[in-house]
Amino acid sequence: MAQFKAQFPDNFYWGGATAANQIEGAFDEDGKGLSAADFVEYIPKEQRTKDNAMEITSEQIRKTLSGESDARHPKREGIDFYHRYKEDIALLAEMGFTAFRLSIHWSRIFPNGYDEKPNEAGLQFYDNVLDELLKHNIEPVVTLSHYETPYGLTEKYNGWAGRETVDHFVRYAETVFTRYKDKVTYWITFNEINMITISPFTGGGIVSDKEENPIQAKYQGLHHQFIASSLATKKLHEIIPNGKMGCMLARMSTYPNTPNPEDVLKAQQDNRQNLFFTDVHVRGEYPEYMTRYFIENDITISKETGDDEILKQHPVDYITISYYMSSLSSVSPEGEVTAGNLNNSLKNPYLESSDWGWQIDPIGLRVALNDMYDRYQLPIFIVENGLGAYDKVEEDGSIHDDYRISYLSKHIAQMKEAIGDGVDLMGYLAWGPIDLVSMSTSEMSKRYGFVYVDKDDEGNGDLARSRKDSFFWYKKVIESNGEVL
Ligand code: BG6
């Protein structure tokens, strides 16, 4: 067989990705209002009943607001990026980052979500951060909503369950497009839009116990997000003519557990349930297979006149994904189960797992990229990938995270192969380049970074930053444009 050498294009973006609520802290500084993330509680591992603690009840909210709760809310503290962004961005620049993904914490700009005027101090903060990135020639990639629905919208409309939230979102989007039009080209509407069907509170500020029919509410909330995304895309193109709007999907690839055709069918259905979100964002209409799903599950989406046209006229410009692992689909529930990003899976005997049970599958990334490119023929940007692991600080302060280097290099090698297969891949942003608060567990000990942050699960530590072995490794990867892995 003749040799073929895949390689990264010269304009490939290398960098990392974060979310405001997992890094900034300063949750009530300079006029910021509360958001969904500010209610998420840290539950020590031994007290956890499942590997996430993202859903929040009315009672938890009441206790938090009245001061009766003694729960910790680590996302309120983050890693103090709010005050240390200059030092942090300098570290990213030292690794040679050419792109950095951040989210704007919506409630810094509109503290309640429905306020008439934006909060100038919030707008100024992101001006400062964006200027700092541009000073280092780092392209910002900005997410408008990364699990940060303002609490005011939850109180008033039960978050995205209410149609009113669409207008408030579009006003917020318009405000930041206008303000940052000379600084930001690449935008993303909703982080992992599929989250709203898994944890409606995290994904949509929807408190499920307030709803008579929670399943109905989450799909209705999703419809509102689809409409909001299309309307924001329309505004973006009006305000920033060369602006690019991306959607974001947690790609949850799944294989049949056995060659039994029933398992194969189940895997196809599960994959469709995941790709449904990008189908709507890219093709601008609900796929037929969802009509059947909605009927069988007693779900009726209420649409306003013109909704179908809005979806059709304003699809996204590019696709972004997070990819951490793959799963198995089976019609029989027997077998060992392991935890995963957003859902659990049967254990795949061919794969190793992370310290949190997520199944590590670099080849799965190549498969996922090829599948998505075959399906949509739109540029794809990997805006999250990485390994959450325990790190050990040696006596001399060094951190030998060879497990992280191994995970990342195998995934990057498969990305390169996918490019060789013909995928139009724009860039790679590793998740959490600086250690941050875990989304699903609110732990600090689940670390993804190239940069270590001195803080533990109980909040102790002086927040000092230090370089792990992977820091020097990633610098070389970027320098060599992915040749040295
Ligand atoms: C993605 C989220 O699902 O996974 C991030 O977009 C999150 O916010 C990341 O941090 C890793 O998940 P976790 O639960 O390990 O923090």
Coordinates of C-alpha atoms and ligand atoms in Angstrom, one line a residue:
M1 CA 0.0 0.0 0.0
A2 CA 1.4 3.5 -0.9
Q3 CA 2.2 5.8 2.0
F4 CA -0.1 8.7 2.8
K5 CA 1.0 11.4 5.2
A6 CA -1.8 13.4 6.7
Q7 CA -1.0 16.9 8.1
F8 CA -2.6 19.9 9.7
P9 CA -3.2 22.9 7.5
D10 CA -1.1 26.0 8.2
N11 CA -4.1 28.1 9.4
F12 CA -5.2 25.4 11.9
Y13 CA -6.2 26.9 15.3
W14 CA -4.5 25.5 18.4
G15 CA -5.6 26.4 21.9
G16 CA -7.9 25.7 24.7
A17 CA -11.4 26.2 26.0
T18 CA -13.2 27.4 29.2
A19 CA -16.5 28.6 30.5
A20 CA -17.0 31.8 32.5
N21 CA -18.8 30.0 35.4
Q22 CA -16.0 27.5 35.8
I23 CA -13.1 30.0 35.9
E24 CA -14.1 33.5 36.7
G25 CA -15.4 33.5 40.3
A26 CA -16.4 37.0 41.4
F27 CA -20.0 35.8 41.2
D28 CA -21.5 38.9 42.7
E29 CA -18.9 41.5 41.8
D30 CA -19.4 44.6 39.6
G31 CA -23.1 44.2 39.3
K32 CA -23.2 40.6 38.1
G33 CA -26.5 38.8 38.8
L34 CA -27.0 35.1 39.7
S35 CA -27.1 32.5 37.1
A36 CA -28.0 28.8 37.0
A37 CA -24.3 27.8 37.6
D38 CA -24.3 29.8 40.9
F39 CA -26.8 27.4 42.4
V40 CA -25.0 24.2 41.6
E41 CA -23.7 22.5 44.8
Y42 CA -20.6 20.6 45.6
I43 CA -21.4 17.2 46.9
P44 CA -18.5 15.2 48.3
K45 CA -17.9 11.9 46.4
E46 CA -19.0 9.6 49.2
Q47 CA -22.4 11.4 49.5
R48 CA -23.0 11.5 45.7
T49 CA -25.7 9.2 44.5
K50 CA -24.7 9.5 40.8
D51 CA -21.8 11.0 39.1
N52 CA -23.3 14.4 38.6
A53 CA -25.1 16.9 40.7
M54 CA -26.4 19.3 38.1
E55 CA -30.2 19.2 38.6
I56 CA -31.4 21.7 41.2
T57 CA -34.9 21.7 42.9
S58 CA -37.1 24.6 44.0
E59 CA -36.3 23.7 47.6
Q60 CA -32.6 23.9 47.0
I61 CA -33.0 27.3 45.4
R62 CA -35.2 28.6 48.2
K63 CA -32.7 27.5 50.8
T64 CA -29.8 29.0 48.9
L65 CA -31.6 32.4 48.5
S66 CA -32.8 32.5 52.2
G67 CA -29.3 31.6 53.5
E68 CA -30.5 28.3 55.0
S69 CA -28.3 26.2 52.8
D70 CA -24.9 25.2 54.0
A71 CA -23.9 23.8 50.6
R72 CA -20.7 25.1 48.9
H73 CA -21.1 26.6 45.4
P74 CA -17.6 26.3 43.8
K75 CA -18.7 27.8 40.5
R76 CA -19.2 31.1 42.4
E77 CA -15.4 31.0 43.2
G78 CA -14.0 29.4 40.0
I79 CA -10.2 29.9 39.9
D80 CA -10.4 33.7 40.1
F81 CA -9.8 34.3 36.4
Y82 CA -11.8 37.5 36.9
H83 CA -8.8 39.1 38.7
R84 CA -6.0 37.0 37.2
Y85 CA -6.9 36.9 33.5
K86 CA -3.7 38.8 32.5
E87 CA -1.4 36.2 34.2
D88 CA -3.5 33.3 32.8
I89 CA -3.6 34.6 29.3
A90 CA 0.2 35.2 29.4
L91 CA 0.6 31.5 30.2
L92 CA -1.6 30.5 27.3
A93 CA 0.5 32.8 25.1
E94 CA 3.6 31.1 26.3
M95 CA 2.3 27.8 25.0
G96 CA 1.8 29.4 21.7
F97 CA -2.1 29.4 21.7
T98 CA -3.6 30.8 18.5
A99 CA -7.2 30.5 19.8
F100 CA -9.0 30.6 23.1
R101 CA -12.6 29.8 23.9
L102 CA -14.3 31.6 26.6
S103 CA -18.0 32.3 27.4
I104 CA -19.5 35.6 28.4
H105 CA -21.4 35.1 31.6
W106 CA -24.8 36.4 30.5
S107 CA -25.7 37.7 34.0
R108 CA -22.6 40.0 34.0
I109 CA -24.1 41.8 31.1
F110 CA -27.8 41.5 32.0
P111 CA -27.9 40.7 35.7
N112 CA -31.5 39.4 35.7
G113 CA -31.6 38.5 32.0
Y114 CA -34.6 40.8 31.5
D115 CA -33.0 44.2 32.5
E116 CA -33.6 47.1 30.2
K117 CA -30.0 48.2 30.0
P118 CA -26.7 46.2 30.0
N119 CA -24.3 46.5 32.9
E120 CA -21.4 48.6 31.7
A121 CA -18.9 47.0 34.2
G122 CA -19.6 43.6 32.8
L123 CA -19.1 44.7 29.2
Q124 CA -15.9 46.4 30.2
F125 CA -14.5 43.2 31.8
Y126 CA -14.9 41.3 28.5
D127 CA -13.4 44.2 26.6
N128 CA -10.3 43.9 28.9
V129 CA -10.1 40.1 28.4
L130 CA -10.6 40.3 24.6
D131 CA -7.9 43.0 24.4
E132 CA -5.5 40.9 26.3
L133 CA -6.1 38.0 24.0
L134 CA -5.7 40.1 20.9
K135 CA -2.5 41.6 22.3
H136 CA -1.0 38.1 22.3
N137 CA -2.4 37.3 18.8
I138 CA -4.9 34.8 20.2
E139 CA -8.2 34.5 18.3
P140 CA -11.1 34.6 20.7
V141 CA -13.9 32.0 20.2
V142 CA -16.9 33.2 22.3
T143 CA -19.8 31.1 23.6
L144 CA -22.9 33.1 24.4
S145 CA -24.4 30.6 26.8
H146 CA -22.5 28.0 28.6
Y147 CA -24.9 26.8 31.4
E148 CA -25.2 30.4 32.6
T149 CA -28.9 31.3 32.2
P150 CA -29.6 34.3 34.4
Y151 CA -31.6 33.3 37.5
G152 CA -34.0 36.2 36.9
L153 CA -35.2 34.4 33.8
T154 CA -35.7 31.2 35.8
E155 CA -37.7 33.1 38.4
K156 CA -39.9 34.8 35.9
Y157 CA -40.4 32.3 33.0
N158 CA -38.8 29.1 34.3
G159 CA -35.8 29.8 32.1
W160 CA -36.0 28.5 28.5
A161 CA -39.4 26.9 29.2
G162 CA -40.8 30.4 28.6
R163 CA -40.9 31.8 25.1
E164 CA -40.0 35.2 26.5
T165 CA -36.5 34.1 27.1
V166 CA -35.9 34.0 23.4
D167 CA -36.2 37.8 23.1
H168 CA -34.0 38.5 26.1
F169 CA -31.3 36.2 24.7
V170 CA -31.4 37.9 21.3
R171 CA -31.1 41.3 22.9
Y172 CA -28.1 40.1 24.9
A173 CA -26.6 38.7 21.7
E174 CA -27.1 41.9 19.8
T175 CA -25.6 43.9 22.7
V176 CA -22.4 41.9 22.7
F177 CA -22.1 41.6 18.9
T178 CA -22.3 45.4 18.7
R179 CA -19.8 45.9 21.5
Y180 CA -17.2 43.4 20.4
K181 CA -17.7 43.5 16.6
D182 CA -14.1 44.5 16.0
K183 CA -12.7 41.9 18.3
V184 CA -14.6 38.7 17.8
T185 CA -15.3 36.8 14.6
Y186 CA -16.1 33.3 15.9
W187 CA -19.2 32.8 18.0
I188 CA -21.1 29.8 19.5
T189 CA -24.7 30.1 20.6
F190 CA -25.4 27.3 23.2
N191 CA -22.7 25.1 24.7
E192 CA -23.7 21.4 24.3
I193 CA -27.3 22.3 23.3
N194 CA -28.2 18.6 24.0
M195 CA -27.6 19.3 27.7
I196 CA -31.1 20.8 28.1
T197 CA -32.6 17.3 27.5
I198 CA -30.3 15.7 30.1
S199 CA -30.2 18.4 32.8
P200 CA -32.8 21.1 32.0
F201 CA -31.6 23.2 34.9
T202 CA -28.0 23.3 33.8
G203 CA -28.8 23.5 30.1
G204 CA -31.8 25.8 30.3
G205 CA -32.4 27.3 33.7
I206 CA -35.6 25.1 33.9
V207 CA -36.6 23.9 37.4
S208 CA -38.2 20.5 36.6
D209 CA -40.4 20.3 39.7
K210 CA -42.2 23.5 38.6
E211 CA -43.4 21.8 35.5
E212 CA -46.4 19.5 35.3
N213 CA -44.9 17.7 32.3
P214 CA -41.1 18.1 32.6
I215 CA -40.3 16.2 29.4
Q216 CA -42.6 18.4 27.4
A217 CA -41.0 21.5 29.1
K218 CA -37.4 20.5 28.1
Y219 CA -38.3 19.9 24.5
Q220 CA -40.2 23.1 24.4
G221 CA -37.2 24.9 26.0
L222 CA -35.0 23.3 23.3
H223 CA -37.3 24.7 20.6
H224 CA -36.9 28.1 22.1
Q225 CA -33.1 27.7 22.0
F226 CA -33.2 26.7 18.4
I227 CA -35.2 29.8 17.5
A228 CA -33.0 32.0 19.6
S229 CA -29.9 30.5 17.9
S230 CA -31.3 31.3 14.4
L231 CA -32.3 34.8 15.4
A232 CA -28.9 35.4 16.9
T233 CA -27.2 34.1 13.7
K234 CA -29.3 36.6 11.7
K235 CA -28.3 39.5 14.0
L236 CA -24.6 38.4 13.8
H237 CA -24.6 38.5 10.1
E238 CA -26.2 42.0 10.1
I239 CA -23.8 43.4 12.7
I240 CA -20.6 41.6 11.8
P241 CA -20.7 40.7 8.1
N242 CA -17.7 38.4 8.3
G243 CA -18.8 36.9 11.7
K244 CA -19.2 33.1 11.9
M245 CA -21.8 31.4 14.1
G246 CA -21.3 27.9 15.3
C247 CA -23.6 25.5 17.1
M248 CA -22.2 23.2 19.8
L249 CA -22.9 19.5 20.4
A250 CA -21.6 17.1 23.0
R251 CA -20.9 14.4 20.5
M252 CA -21.9 11.2 22.2
S253 CA -20.9 8.6 19.7
T254 CA -22.2 5.2 20.4
Y255 CA -21.5 1.7 18.9
P256 CA -23.7 -1.4 18.9
N257 CA -22.7 -3.6 21.9
T258 CA -23.0 -6.7 19.7
P259 CA -23.6 -7.5 16.0
N260 CA -27.2 -8.3 16.9
P261 CA -29.3 -6.2 14.4
E262 CA -31.4 -5.0 17.4
D263 CA -28.3 -3.5 19.0
V264 CA -27.3 -2.0 15.6
L265 CA -30.7 -0.4 15.3
K266 CA -30.5 0.8 18.9
A267 CA -27.1 2.4 18.2
Q268 CA -28.5 4.1 15.1
Q269 CA -31.4 5.5 17.1
D270 CA -29.2 6.7 19.9
N271 CA -26.8 8.4 17.5
R272 CA -29.7 10.1 15.8
Q273 CA -31.0 11.3 19.2
N274 CA -27.6 13.0 19.5
L275 CA -27.3 14.2 16.0
F276 CA -30.8 15.6 16.0
F277 CA -29.5 18.8 17.5
T278 CA -27.0 19.5 14.7
D279 CA -29.5 18.3 12.1
V280 CA -31.8 21.2 13.1
H281 CA -29.0 23.8 13.4
V282 CA -27.4 22.9 10.1
R283 CA -30.4 21.8 7.9
G284 CA -32.8 24.3 9.4
E285 CA -35.6 21.9 10.1
Y286 CA -36.7 19.1 12.4
P287 CA -35.8 15.7 11.0
E288 CA -38.7 13.3 10.2
Y289 CA -37.4 10.7 12.7
M290 CA -38.2 13.1 15.5
T291 CA -41.8 13.4 14.4
R292 CA -42.1 9.7 15.3
Y293 CA -40.2 10.1 18.5
F294 CA -42.4 13.1 19.6
I295 CA -45.6 11.1 18.9
E296 CA -44.4 8.0 20.7
N297 CA -43.3 10.1 23.7
D298 CA -46.3 12.3 23.9
I299 CA -44.4 15.5 23.2
T300 CA -46.0 18.4 21.3
I301 CA -43.8 21.3 20.3
S302 CA -45.7 24.5 20.3
K303 CA -44.5 26.7 17.4
E304 CA -45.3 30.3 16.6
T305 CA -46.1 31.3 13.1
G306 CA -42.8 31.9 11.2
D307 CA -40.7 29.6 13.4
D308 CA -40.1 27.1 10.6
E309 CA -39.0 30.0 8.3
I310 CA -36.6 31.4 11.0
L311 CA -34.9 28.0 11.4
K312 CA -34.6 27.5 7.6
Q313 CA -33.3 31.0 6.8
H314 CA -30.6 31.2 9.5
P315 CA -28.6 28.0 9.8
V316 CA -25.2 28.0 11.4
D317 CA -21.9 28.6 9.6
Y318 CA -19.8 25.9 11.2
I319 CA -20.1 23.1 13.7
T320 CA -18.4 22.8 17.0
I321 CA -18.2 19.7 19.2
S322 CA -17.0 18.4 22.5
Y323 CA -15.6 14.9 22.4
Y324 CA -14.4 13.0 25.4
M325 CA -15.4 9.4 25.0
S326 CA -17.6 6.8 23.2
S327 CA -20.4 4.6 24.5
L328 CA -22.2 1.3 23.7
S329 CA -25.8 0.8 22.8
S330 CA -27.7 -2.4 23.7
V331 CA -31.2 -3.6 23.9
S332 CA -30.4 -5.8 26.9
P333 CA -29.5 -4.0 30.1
E334 CA -27.1 -6.6 31.4
G335 CA -23.4 -5.9 31.7
E336 CA -21.0 -3.7 33.6
V337 CA -21.9 0.0 33.5
T338 CA -19.5 2.9 33.6
A339 CA -19.9 6.7 34.0
G340 CA -19.6 9.1 31.1
N341 CA -19.9 12.7 30.0
L342 CA -23.6 13.4 30.3
N343 CA -24.7 9.8 30.3
N344 CA -23.6 6.3 31.5
S345 CA -22.7 3.4 29.2
L346 CA -22.0 -0.3 29.1
K347 CA -18.3 -1.0 29.5
N348 CA -16.4 -1.5 26.2
P349 CA -13.8 -4.2 26.7
Y350 CA -11.5 -2.7 24.1
L351 CA -11.1 0.7 25.9
E352 CA -9.5 2.0 29.0
S353 CA -11.3 4.5 31.2
S354 CA -10.4 7.7 33.0
D355 CA -10.3 8.0 36.8
W356 CA -14.0 9.0 36.5
G357 CA -14.9 6.0 34.3
W358 CA -15.2 7.9 31.0
Q359 CA -14.1 5.5 28.2
I360 CA -11.1 6.7 26.3
D361 CA -11.5 6.3 22.5
P362 CA -9.2 8.3 20.2
I363 CA -10.2 6.3 17.1
G364 CA -13.8 7.1 18.0
L365 CA -12.9 10.8 17.4
R366 CA -11.8 10.0 13.8
V367 CA -15.1 8.1 13.3
A368 CA -17.1 10.9 14.8
L369 CA -15.5 13.6 12.6
N370 CA -15.9 11.6 9.5
D371 CA -19.5 10.8 10.2
M372 CA -20.3 14.4 10.9
Y373 CA -18.5 15.7 7.9
D374 CA -20.2 13.2 5.6
R375 CA -23.5 14.3 7.0
Y376 CA -23.1 18.1 6.8
Q377 CA -20.1 19.1 4.7
L378 CA -19.6 22.1 7.0
P379 CA -16.3 23.0 8.7
I380 CA -15.9 21.4 12.1
F381 CA -14.1 22.9 15.1
I382 CA -13.2 20.7 18.1
V383 CA -13.8 23.1 21.0
E384 CA -13.5 20.6 23.8
N385 CA -11.5 17.4 24.4
G386 CA -9.3 16.3 27.3
L387 CA -8.7 14.1 30.3
G388 CA -10.0 14.8 33.7
A389 CA -7.5 13.2 36.1
Y390 CA -6.0 13.4 39.6
D391 CA -2.6 15.1 39.5
K392 CA 0.2 14.8 42.1
V393 CA 2.5 17.7 42.9
E394 CA 6.0 16.4 43.6
E395 CA 8.1 17.9 46.3
D396 CA 10.0 20.1 43.9
G397 CA 6.6 21.4 42.6
S398 CA 6.7 19.5 39.3
I399 CA 3.7 17.6 37.9
H400 CA 4.3 14.6 35.7
D401 CA 1.0 14.2 33.9
D402 CA 2.2 11.7 31.2
Y403 CA -1.4 10.1 31.3
R404 CA -2.8 13.5 30.0
I405 CA -0.1 13.8 27.3
S406 CA -0.9 10.2 26.2
Y407 CA -4.6 10.9 26.0
L408 CA -4.2 14.2 24.1
S409 CA -1.5 13.0 21.7
K410 CA -3.6 10.0 20.7
H411 CA -6.6 12.1 20.0
I412 CA -4.6 14.7 18.0
A413 CA -3.1 11.9 15.9
Q414 CA -6.6 10.7 15.0
M415 CA -7.7 14.2 14.2
K416 CA -4.8 14.4 11.8
E417 CA -6.0 11.2 10.2
A418 CA -9.5 12.6 9.9
I419 CA -8.1 15.6 8.1
G420 CA -6.3 13.1 5.8
D421 CA -9.8 11.4 5.3
G422 CA -11.0 14.8 4.0
V423 CA -12.6 16.4 7.0
D424 CA -12.5 20.2 7.0
L425 CA -11.2 20.7 10.6
M426 CA -10.7 24.3 11.7
G427 CA -8.9 23.8 15.0
Y428 CA -8.5 22.0 18.3
L429 CA -9.2 23.6 21.7
A430 CA -8.3 21.4 24.6
W431 CA -10.7 21.6 27.5
G432 CA -9.6 23.5 30.6
P433 CA -6.0 24.5 29.7
I434 CA -5.8 25.9 33.2
D435 CA -7.4 23.7 35.9
L436 CA -11.0 24.7 36.6
V437 CA -14.1 23.7 38.5
S438 CA -15.6 20.5 37.0
M439 CA -19.0 21.0 35.4
S440 CA -20.6 17.7 36.4
T441 CA -19.2 17.3 39.9
S442 CA -18.0 20.8 40.9
E443 CA -14.7 19.2 42.0
M444 CA -11.3 20.9 41.6
S445 CA -9.5 17.5 41.8
K446 CA -10.9 16.5 38.4
R447 CA -8.1 18.4 36.5
Y448 CA -7.8 18.9 32.8
G449 CA -5.1 21.6 32.7
F450 CA -1.7 22.2 31.3
V451 CA -1.4 24.7 34.1
Y452 CA -2.0 23.5 37.7
V453 CA -4.1 25.7 40.1
D454 CA -3.4 25.3 43.8
K455 CA -7.0 24.7 45.1
D456 CA -8.7 21.6 46.4
D457 CA -12.2 20.3 46.5
E458 CA -12.9 22.1 49.8
G459 CA -11.7 25.4 48.5
N460 CA -8.3 25.4 50.2
G461 CA -5.2 26.6 48.4
D462 CA -3.5 29.9 47.4
L463 CA -4.6 29.6 43.7
A464 CA -1.0 29.8 42.5
R465 CA -0.5 28.6 38.9
S466 CA 2.3 26.2 37.9
R467 CA 3.3 24.5 34.7
K468 CA 2.7 20.7 34.3
D469 CA 4.8 18.5 32.0
S470 CA 1.9 18.7 29.5
F471 CA 2.5 22.4 29.3
F472 CA 5.9 22.0 27.7
W473 CA 4.6 19.1 25.6
Y474 CA 1.6 21.1 24.2
K475 CA 3.9 24.0 23.4
K476 CA 5.9 21.7 21.1
V477 CA 2.8 20.4 19.5
I478 CA 1.7 23.9 18.6
E479 CA 5.2 25.0 17.5
S480 CA 5.4 22.0 15.2
N481 CA 1.8 22.4 13.9
G482 CA 1.0 18.9 15.2
E483 CA 4.1 17.1 13.8
V484 CA 5.7 16.4 17.2
L485 CA 3.1 14.5 19.3
Ligands
BG6_1 C1 -18.4 19.5 28.8 C2 -18.8 20.9 29.3 O1 -19.5 18.7 28.9 O2 -17.5 18.8 29.5 C3 -17.8 21.5 30.2 O3 -19.1 21.7 28.2 C4 -17.2 20.5 31.1 O4 -18.4 22.6 30.8 C5 -16.5 19.4 30.3 O5 -16.4 21.0 32.1 C6 -15.9 18.3 31.2 O6 -16.8 17.8 32.1 P1 -16.5 17.7 33.6 O7 -17.8 17.3 34.2 O8 -15.4 16.8 33.8 O9 -16.1 19.1 34.1

